[in-house]
Short mmCIF file of C-alpha atoms and ligand atoms in Angstrom, two decimals:
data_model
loop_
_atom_site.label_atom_id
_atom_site.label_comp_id
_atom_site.label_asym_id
_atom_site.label_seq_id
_atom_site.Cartn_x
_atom_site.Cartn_y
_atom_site.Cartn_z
CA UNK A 1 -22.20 -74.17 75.23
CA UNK A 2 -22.19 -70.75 75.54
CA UNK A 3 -18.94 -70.66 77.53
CA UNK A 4 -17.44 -72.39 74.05
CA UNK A 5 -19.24 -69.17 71.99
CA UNK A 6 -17.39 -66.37 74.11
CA UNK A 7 -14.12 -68.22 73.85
CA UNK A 8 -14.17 -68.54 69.72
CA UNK A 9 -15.55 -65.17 69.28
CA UNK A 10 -12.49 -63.85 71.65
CA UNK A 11 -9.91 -66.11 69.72
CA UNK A 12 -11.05 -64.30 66.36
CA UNK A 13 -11.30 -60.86 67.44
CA UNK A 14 -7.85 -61.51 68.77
CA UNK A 15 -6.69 -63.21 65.72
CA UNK A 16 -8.30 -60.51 63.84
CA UNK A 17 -5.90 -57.80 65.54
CA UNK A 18 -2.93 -59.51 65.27
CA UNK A 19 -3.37 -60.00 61.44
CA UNK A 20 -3.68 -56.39 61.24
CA UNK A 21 -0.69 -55.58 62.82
CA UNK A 22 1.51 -57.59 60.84
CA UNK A 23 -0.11 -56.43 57.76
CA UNK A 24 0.94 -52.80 58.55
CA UNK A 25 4.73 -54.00 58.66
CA UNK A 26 4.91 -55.53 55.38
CA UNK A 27 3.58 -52.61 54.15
CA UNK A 28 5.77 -50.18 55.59
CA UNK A 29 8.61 -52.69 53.91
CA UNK A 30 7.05 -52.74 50.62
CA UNK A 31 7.66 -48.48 50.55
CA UNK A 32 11.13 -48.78 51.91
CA UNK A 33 11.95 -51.18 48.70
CA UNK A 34 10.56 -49.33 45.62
CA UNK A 35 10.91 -50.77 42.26
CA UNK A 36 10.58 -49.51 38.88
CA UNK A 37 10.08 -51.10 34.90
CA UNK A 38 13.53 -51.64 33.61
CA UNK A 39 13.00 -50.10 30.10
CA UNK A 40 14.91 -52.58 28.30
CA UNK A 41 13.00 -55.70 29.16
CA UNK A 42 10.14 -54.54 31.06
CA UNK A 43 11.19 -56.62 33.70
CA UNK A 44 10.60 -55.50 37.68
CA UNK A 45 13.96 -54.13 39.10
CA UNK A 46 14.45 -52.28 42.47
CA UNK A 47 15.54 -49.17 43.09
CA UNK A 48 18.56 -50.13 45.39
CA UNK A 49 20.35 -51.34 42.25
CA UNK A 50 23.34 -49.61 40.94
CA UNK A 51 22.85 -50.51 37.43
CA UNK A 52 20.70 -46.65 36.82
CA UNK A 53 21.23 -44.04 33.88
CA UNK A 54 20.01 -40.92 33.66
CA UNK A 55 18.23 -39.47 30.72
CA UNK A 56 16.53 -36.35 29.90
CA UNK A 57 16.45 -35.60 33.69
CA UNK A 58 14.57 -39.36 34.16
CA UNK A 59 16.56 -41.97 36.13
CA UNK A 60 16.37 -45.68 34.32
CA UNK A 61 17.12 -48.72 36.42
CA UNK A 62 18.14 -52.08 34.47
CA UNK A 63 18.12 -55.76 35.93
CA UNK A 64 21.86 -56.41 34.05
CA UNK A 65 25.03 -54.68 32.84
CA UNK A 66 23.70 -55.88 29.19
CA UNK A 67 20.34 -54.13 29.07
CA UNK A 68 22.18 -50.66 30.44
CA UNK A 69 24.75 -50.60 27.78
CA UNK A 70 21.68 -50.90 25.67
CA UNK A 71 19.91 -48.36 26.77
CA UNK A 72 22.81 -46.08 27.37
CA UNK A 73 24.00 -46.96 23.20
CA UNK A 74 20.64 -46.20 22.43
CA UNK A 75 17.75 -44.73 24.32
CA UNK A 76 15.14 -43.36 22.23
CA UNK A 77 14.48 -46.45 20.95
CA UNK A 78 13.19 -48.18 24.74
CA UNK A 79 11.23 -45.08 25.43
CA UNK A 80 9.52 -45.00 22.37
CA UNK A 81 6.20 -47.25 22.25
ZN1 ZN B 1 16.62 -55.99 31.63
#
């Protein structure tokens, strides 16, 4: 019985390590692949894109060519609430 005991509690703790470990590389990803609100739609859009405009020194990233040429015809009216 006790022979039984050591091996499960060695399995966890062992398990328990290499969880953490692979944790810390999916976060590391998540930073390398930043996203932001695209104004437009609110939808989630990431940072690699290169649908972005610039506006009053803030960079704007959009999920199509559609909501862009919004934005860029008309700003004010995404950034206002
Ligand atoms: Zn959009």
């Amino acid at each position: 019985m006790k022979t039984t005991l050591i091996i499960c509690i060695f399995a966890l703790s062992f398990g328990a390590l290499y969880a953490n470990s692979s944790t810390e590389q999916n976060s590391k990803a998540k930073v390398a692949d930043s996203v932001k609100i695209d104004p437009v739609c609110k939808m989630k859009v990431k940072t690699s894109t290169n649908l972005k405009s610039t506006y009053q020194k803030q960079e704007y990233v959009f999920c199509g060519k559609g909501c862009k040429l919004k934005f860029d015809k008309n700003p004010e009216q995404y950034l206002k609430k």
